[in-house]
PDB file of C-alpha atoms in Angstrom:
ATOM      1  CA  MET A  32       9.347  -0.072 -17.074  1.00 62.00           C
ATOM      2  CA  ASN A  33       7.450  -3.008 -16.719  1.00 89.00           C
ATOM      3  CA  THR A  34       4.044  -2.799 -14.325  1.00 94.00           C
ATOM      4  CA  LEU A  35       3.949  -4.746 -11.213  1.00 97.00           C
ATOM      5  CA  THR A  36       0.997  -6.361 -10.131  1.00 97.00           C
ATOM      6  CA  ILE A  37       0.187  -6.482  -6.257  1.00 98.00           C
ATOM      7  CA  ALA A  38      -0.167 -10.260  -6.439  1.00 96.00           C
ATOM      8  CA  HIS A  39       3.433 -10.303  -8.063  1.00 97.00           C
ATOM      9  CA  LEU A  40       4.578  -8.215  -5.163  1.00 97.00           C
ATOM     10  CA  PHE A  41       3.207 -10.195  -2.353  1.00 96.00           C
ATOM     11  CA  LEU A  42       4.636 -13.354  -4.601  1.00 96.00           C
ATOM     12  CA  ASN A  43       8.097 -12.120  -4.466  1.00 96.00           C
ATOM     13  CA  LEU A  44       7.756  -9.894  -0.932  1.00 95.00           C
ATOM     14  CA  GLN A  45      10.775 -11.421   0.504  1.00 96.00           C
ATOM     15  CA  SER A  46      12.973 -10.434  -2.357  1.00 97.00           C
ATOM     16  CA  TYR A  47      11.854  -6.773  -2.406  1.00 98.00           C
ATOM     17  CA  LYS A  48      12.337  -7.062   1.620  1.00 97.00           C
ATOM     18  CA  ASP A  49      15.808  -7.985   0.701  1.00 98.00           C
ATOM     19  CA  GLN A  50      16.482  -5.366  -1.705  1.00 98.00           C
ATOM     20  CA  TYR A  51      14.643  -2.586   0.111  1.00 97.00           C
ATOM     21  CA  LEU A  52      17.248  -0.142   0.617  1.00 97.00           C
ATOM     22  CA  THR A  53      18.464  -0.538  -2.741  1.00 97.00           C
ATOM     23  CA  ILE A  54      14.970   0.161  -4.101  1.00 97.00           C
ATOM     24  CA  LEU A  55      15.041   3.753  -1.942  1.00 97.00           C
ATOM     25  CA  GLU A  56      18.073   4.891  -3.388  1.00 96.00           C
ATOM     26  CA  ASN A  57      17.423   3.629  -7.194  1.00 96.00           C
ATOM     27  CA  PRO A  58      14.894   5.812  -9.240  1.00 95.00           C
ATOM     28  CA  GLU A  59      14.431   3.443 -11.729  1.00 94.00           C
ATOM     29  CA  GLN A  60      13.905   0.491  -9.244  1.00 96.00           C
ATOM     30  CA  TYR A  61      11.382   3.062  -6.816  1.00 97.00           C
ATOM     31  CA  PHE A  62       9.356   4.519  -9.765  1.00 96.00           C
ATOM     32  CA  VAL A  63       8.273   1.152 -11.043  1.00 97.00           C
ATOM     33  CA  PRO A  64       4.313   1.664 -11.269  1.00 97.00           C
ATOM     34  CA  VAL A  65       2.374  -0.921  -9.659  1.00 98.00           C
ATOM     35  CA  ALA A  66      -1.413  -1.624 -11.283  1.00 98.00           C
ATOM     36  CA  ASP A  67      -4.148  -0.530  -9.590  1.00 97.00           C
ATOM     37  CA  ALA A  68      -1.615   1.272  -7.001  1.00 98.00           C
ATOM     38  CA  TYR A  69      -3.067   5.092  -6.686  1.00 98.00           C
ATOM     39  CA  ILE A  70      -4.644   7.663  -4.672  1.00 97.00           C
ATOM     40  CA  ASN A  71      -7.795   9.320  -5.747  1.00 97.00           C
ATOM     41  CA  ILE A  72      -9.117  11.973  -3.672  1.00 95.00           C
ATOM     42  CA  TRP A  73     -11.695  14.638  -4.109  1.00 93.00           C
ATOM     43  CA  PRO A  74     -10.710  17.655  -4.810  1.00 90.00           C
ATOM     44  CA  VAL A  75      -6.928  16.908  -4.207  1.00 92.00           C
ATOM     45  CA  GLY A  76      -6.718  14.391  -7.381  1.00 94.00           C
ATOM     46  CA  LYS A  77      -5.693  11.140  -8.710  1.00 97.00           C
ATOM     47  CA  GLU A  78      -1.814  10.393  -7.540  1.00 96.00           C
ATOM     48  CA  GLN A  79       0.098   7.208  -8.669  1.00 97.00           C
ATOM     49  CA  LEU A  80       1.543   5.076  -6.283  1.00 98.00           C
ATOM     50  CA  TYR A  81       5.075   3.114  -7.160  1.00 98.00           C
ATOM     51  CA  LEU A  82       6.773   0.060  -6.041  1.00 98.00           C
ATOM     52  CA  GLY A  83       9.228   2.750  -3.206  1.00 98.00           C
ATOM     53  CA  ASP A  84       6.005   4.390  -2.354  1.00 98.00           C
ATOM     54  CA  LEU A  85       4.139   1.205  -1.306  1.00 98.00           C
ATOM     55  CA  LEU A  86       7.501  -0.845   0.187  1.00 98.00           C
ATOM     56  CA  GLN A  87       8.127   2.498   2.786  1.00 98.00           C
ATOM     57  CA  LEU A  88       4.204   2.487   3.451  1.00 97.00           C
ATOM     58  CA  TRP A  89       4.074  -1.452   4.253  1.00 96.00           C
ATOM     59  CA  LEU A  90       7.414  -2.045   5.881  1.00 94.00           C
ATOM     60  CA  GLY A  91       6.835   0.921   7.843  1.00 93.00           C
ATOM     61  CA  GLU A  92       3.477  -0.611   8.841  1.00 91.00           C
ATOM     62  CA  LYS A  93       1.624   2.534   8.164  1.00 94.00           C
ATOM     63  CA  TRP A  94      -0.454   1.195   5.363  1.00 94.00           C
ATOM     64  CA  ILE A  95      -1.381  -2.324   7.101  1.00 91.00           C
ATOM     65  CA  VAL A  96      -4.878  -2.811   8.523  1.00 87.00           C
ATOM     66  CA  ASN A  97      -5.225  -4.730  11.957  1.00 72.00           C
ATOM     67  CA  THR A  98      -8.430  -6.638  11.949  1.00 58.00           C
ATOM     68  CA  GLU A  99      -9.734  -8.963  14.701  1.00 57.00           C
ATOM     69  CA  LYS A 100      -9.205 -12.456  14.519  1.00 50.00           C
ATOM     70  CA  ALA A 101     -12.256 -14.301  16.882  1.00 49.00           C
ATOM     71  CA  PRO A 102     -10.934 -16.578  19.282  1.00 49.00           C
ATOM     72  CA  LEU A 103     -11.699 -20.233  17.821  1.00 50.00           C
ATOM     73  CA  ILE A 104     -13.358 -21.555  21.740  1.00 51.00           C
ATOM     74  CA  ASN A 105     -16.379 -19.557  22.574  1.00 50.00           C
ATOM     75  CA  THR A 106     -17.736 -21.785  25.142  1.00 48.00           C
ATOM     76  CA  ILE A 107     -16.294 -21.686  29.172  1.00 49.00           C
ATOM     77  CA  LEU A 108     -12.677 -20.267  27.841  1.00 51.00           C
ATOM     78  CA  ARG A 109     -14.428 -17.189  26.166  1.00 50.00           C
ATOM     79  CA  ASP A 110     -13.413 -14.943  28.863  1.00 51.00           C
ATOM     80  CA  GLN A 111     -10.047 -16.726  29.151  1.00 50.00           C
ATOM     81  CA  THR A 112      -9.206 -15.716  25.474  1.00 49.00           C
ATOM     82  CA  LYS A 113      -9.189 -11.974  23.845  1.00 49.00           C
ATOM     83  CA  ALA A 114      -9.398 -11.442  20.016  1.00 47.00           C
ATOM     84  CA  VAL A 115      -5.844 -11.437  18.278  1.00 45.00           C
ATOM     85  CA  PRO A 116      -4.803  -8.764  16.524  1.00 46.00           C
ATOM     86  CA  GLU A 117      -3.553  -9.690  13.361  1.00 58.00           C
ATOM     87  CA  PHE A 118      -2.116  -7.315  10.953  1.00 65.00           C
ATOM     88  CA  ASP A 119      -3.329  -8.868   7.270  1.00 83.00           C
ATOM     89  CA  ARG A 120      -4.497  -6.507   4.999  1.00 92.00           C
ATOM     90  CA  TYR A 121      -2.061  -4.167   2.934  1.00 96.00           C
ATOM     91  CA  VAL A 122      -3.588  -1.231   1.631  1.00 96.00           C
ATOM     92  CA  PHE A 123      -2.291  -0.303  -2.347  1.00 97.00           C
ATOM     93  CA  SER A 124      -5.593   1.771  -3.235  1.00 98.00           C
ATOM     94  CA  LEU A 125      -7.335   5.041  -1.440  1.00 97.00           C
ATOM     95  CA  GLN A 126     -10.424   6.621  -3.151  1.00 97.00           C
ATOM     96  CA  GLY A 127     -12.783   9.096  -1.249  1.00 95.00           C
ATOM     97  CA  ASN A 128     -13.865  12.695  -0.561  1.00 92.00           C
ATOM     98  CA  LEU A 129     -12.652  14.735   2.084  1.00 86.00           C
ATOM     99  CA  LEU A 130     -15.781  16.483   2.234  1.00 87.00           C
ATOM    100  CA  THR A 131     -18.207  13.724   2.667  1.00 87.00           C
ATOM    101  CA  SER A 132     -16.059  11.071   4.015  1.00 83.00           C
ATOM    102  CA  GLN A 133     -17.173   8.812   1.613  1.00 89.00           C
ATOM    103  CA  ASN A 134     -13.805   6.710   1.415  1.00 94.00           C
ATOM    104  CA  SER A 135     -12.916   3.259   0.423  1.00 95.00           C
ATOM    105  CA  ALA A 136      -9.982   1.314  -0.150  1.00 95.00           C
ATOM    106  CA  GLN A 137      -8.228  -1.795  -1.654  1.00 97.00           C
ATOM    107  CA  ALA A 138      -6.021  -4.260   0.467  1.00 96.00           C
ATOM    108  CA  TRP A 139      -4.031  -7.319  -0.016  1.00 96.00           C
ATOM    109  CA  SER A 140      -4.981 -10.110   2.610  1.00 93.00           C
ATOM    110  CA  ILE A 141      -2.557 -12.357   3.377  1.00 89.00           C
ATOM    111  CA  ASN A 142      -4.728 -15.265   4.269  1.00 86.00           C
ATOM    112  CA  ALA A 143      -6.729 -15.018   1.581  1.00 87.00           C
ATOM    113  CA  SER A 144      -4.369 -13.887  -0.416  1.00 91.00           C
ATOM    114  CA  GLU A 145      -6.763 -11.705  -2.572  1.00 93.00           C
ATOM    115  CA  SER A 146      -7.474  -8.141  -2.786  1.00 95.00           C
ATOM    116  CA  GLU A 147     -10.449  -6.481  -0.668  1.00 93.00           C
ATOM    117  CA  ALA A 148     -12.560  -3.779  -0.522  1.00 94.00           C
ATOM    118  CA  LEU A 149     -12.480  -1.698   3.025  1.00 91.00           C
ATOM    119  CA  SER A 150     -13.839   1.644   4.550  1.00 89.00           C
ATOM    120  CA  ILE A 151     -12.123   3.500   5.734  1.00 88.00           C
ATOM    121  CA  GLU A 152     -12.632   6.477   8.192  1.00 85.00           C
ATOM    122  CA  SER A 153      -9.724   8.834   7.925  1.00 84.00           C
ATOM    123  CA  LEU A 154      -8.833   9.198   4.354  1.00 89.00           C
ATOM    124  CA  PHE A 155      -6.868  12.039   5.366  1.00 89.00           C
ATOM    125  CA  HIS A 156      -4.532  10.256   7.555  1.00 91.00           C
ATOM    126  CA  TYR A 157      -3.732   7.804   4.868  1.00 93.00           C
ATOM    127  CA  TYR A 158      -2.530  10.793   2.491  1.00 93.00           C
ATOM    128  CA  CYS A 159      -0.486  13.001   4.685  1.00 94.00           C
ATOM    129  CA  VAL A 160       1.324   9.618   5.617  1.00 95.00           C
ATOM    130  CA  PHE A 161       1.986   9.298   2.043  1.00 96.00           C
ATOM    131  CA  LYS A 162       2.902  12.700   1.645  1.00 96.00           C
ATOM    132  CA  SER A 163       5.430  12.146   4.111  1.00 96.00           C
ATOM    133  CA  LEU A 164       7.752   9.556   2.213  1.00 96.00           C
ATOM    134  CA  SER A 165      11.321  10.332   1.107  1.00 94.00           C
ATOM    135  CA  ARG A 166      11.898   9.473  -2.640  1.00 94.00           C
ATOM    136  CA  PRO A 167      14.599   9.289  -4.232  1.00 93.00           C
ATOM    137  CA  GLN A 168      15.551  12.080  -6.261  1.00 87.00           C
ATOM    138  CA  THR A 169      15.297  12.271 -10.130  1.00 78.00           C
ATOM    139  CA  SER A 170      17.252  13.420 -13.114  1.00 66.00           C
ATOM    140  CA  ALA A 171      16.212  14.922 -16.167  1.00 61.00           C
ATOM    141  CA  SER A 172      17.305  12.471 -17.841  1.00 61.00           C
ATOM    142  CA  PHE A 173      15.622   9.999 -16.112  1.00 60.00           C
ATOM    143  CA  LEU A 174      12.601  11.695 -16.571  1.00 57.00           C
ATOM    144  CA  ASN A 175      12.980  11.950 -20.452  1.00 62.00           C
ATOM    145  CA  ALA A 176      13.344   8.447 -20.566  1.00 65.00           C
ATOM    146  CA  THR A 177      10.543   7.313 -18.558  1.00 59.00           C
ATOM    147  CA  LEU A 178       8.554   9.789 -20.655  1.00 55.00           C
ATOM    148  CA  LYS A 179       9.899   8.296 -24.134  1.00 64.00           C
ATOM    149  CA  LYS A 180       8.879   4.635 -22.431  1.00 63.00           C
ATOM    150  CA  ALA A 181       5.343   5.526 -21.672  1.00 56.00           C
ATOM    151  CA  ILE A 182       4.449   7.067 -24.909  1.00 61.00           C
TER     152      ILE A 182
END
C-alpha cells in the first residue's frame, strides 16, 4: 500500500471528492495511510489517520479551521466592511495532553499551499468527532495482506 502525502491529497482533492463514496465503502481504498496524519493524545496514545478518515473529516467540514480575513479597506469604509470568515485550514494531525490542555495541530492551508502549525483549545472535541466516524468492515484476509505489506 502506498503512503500518500498531504500535498498529494490537495493536488488531487477534486478526484478524491469524485470517488468519495467508493472510498468510504472499500477498505482497500479507505485504509490508505497518509504520511504525518495522526492523533497523538496523552493518555489515549497515537492513532494513524487514513485517507477515508481525512476525507470524512474534511468533506463533512468537521476538521476545517475558520480563519478571519481582515478587510482590505481600512479607512472610512471600515465600519461597513466586516471580516469575512474563510475555511482555509484543513487539520490533519493533532497532538496534546487532555490534562494540561497543551495542544497543537498541523493543518494544510489552501491559500498558502503548505502545512501550518496551529494552537487548538478543545482537543477532546476533535477526538470525539474522529471516533464517531464510520469505517468500512475489514476482513481477516485484508488485515493479513496489509500486515504482510507492512513487514
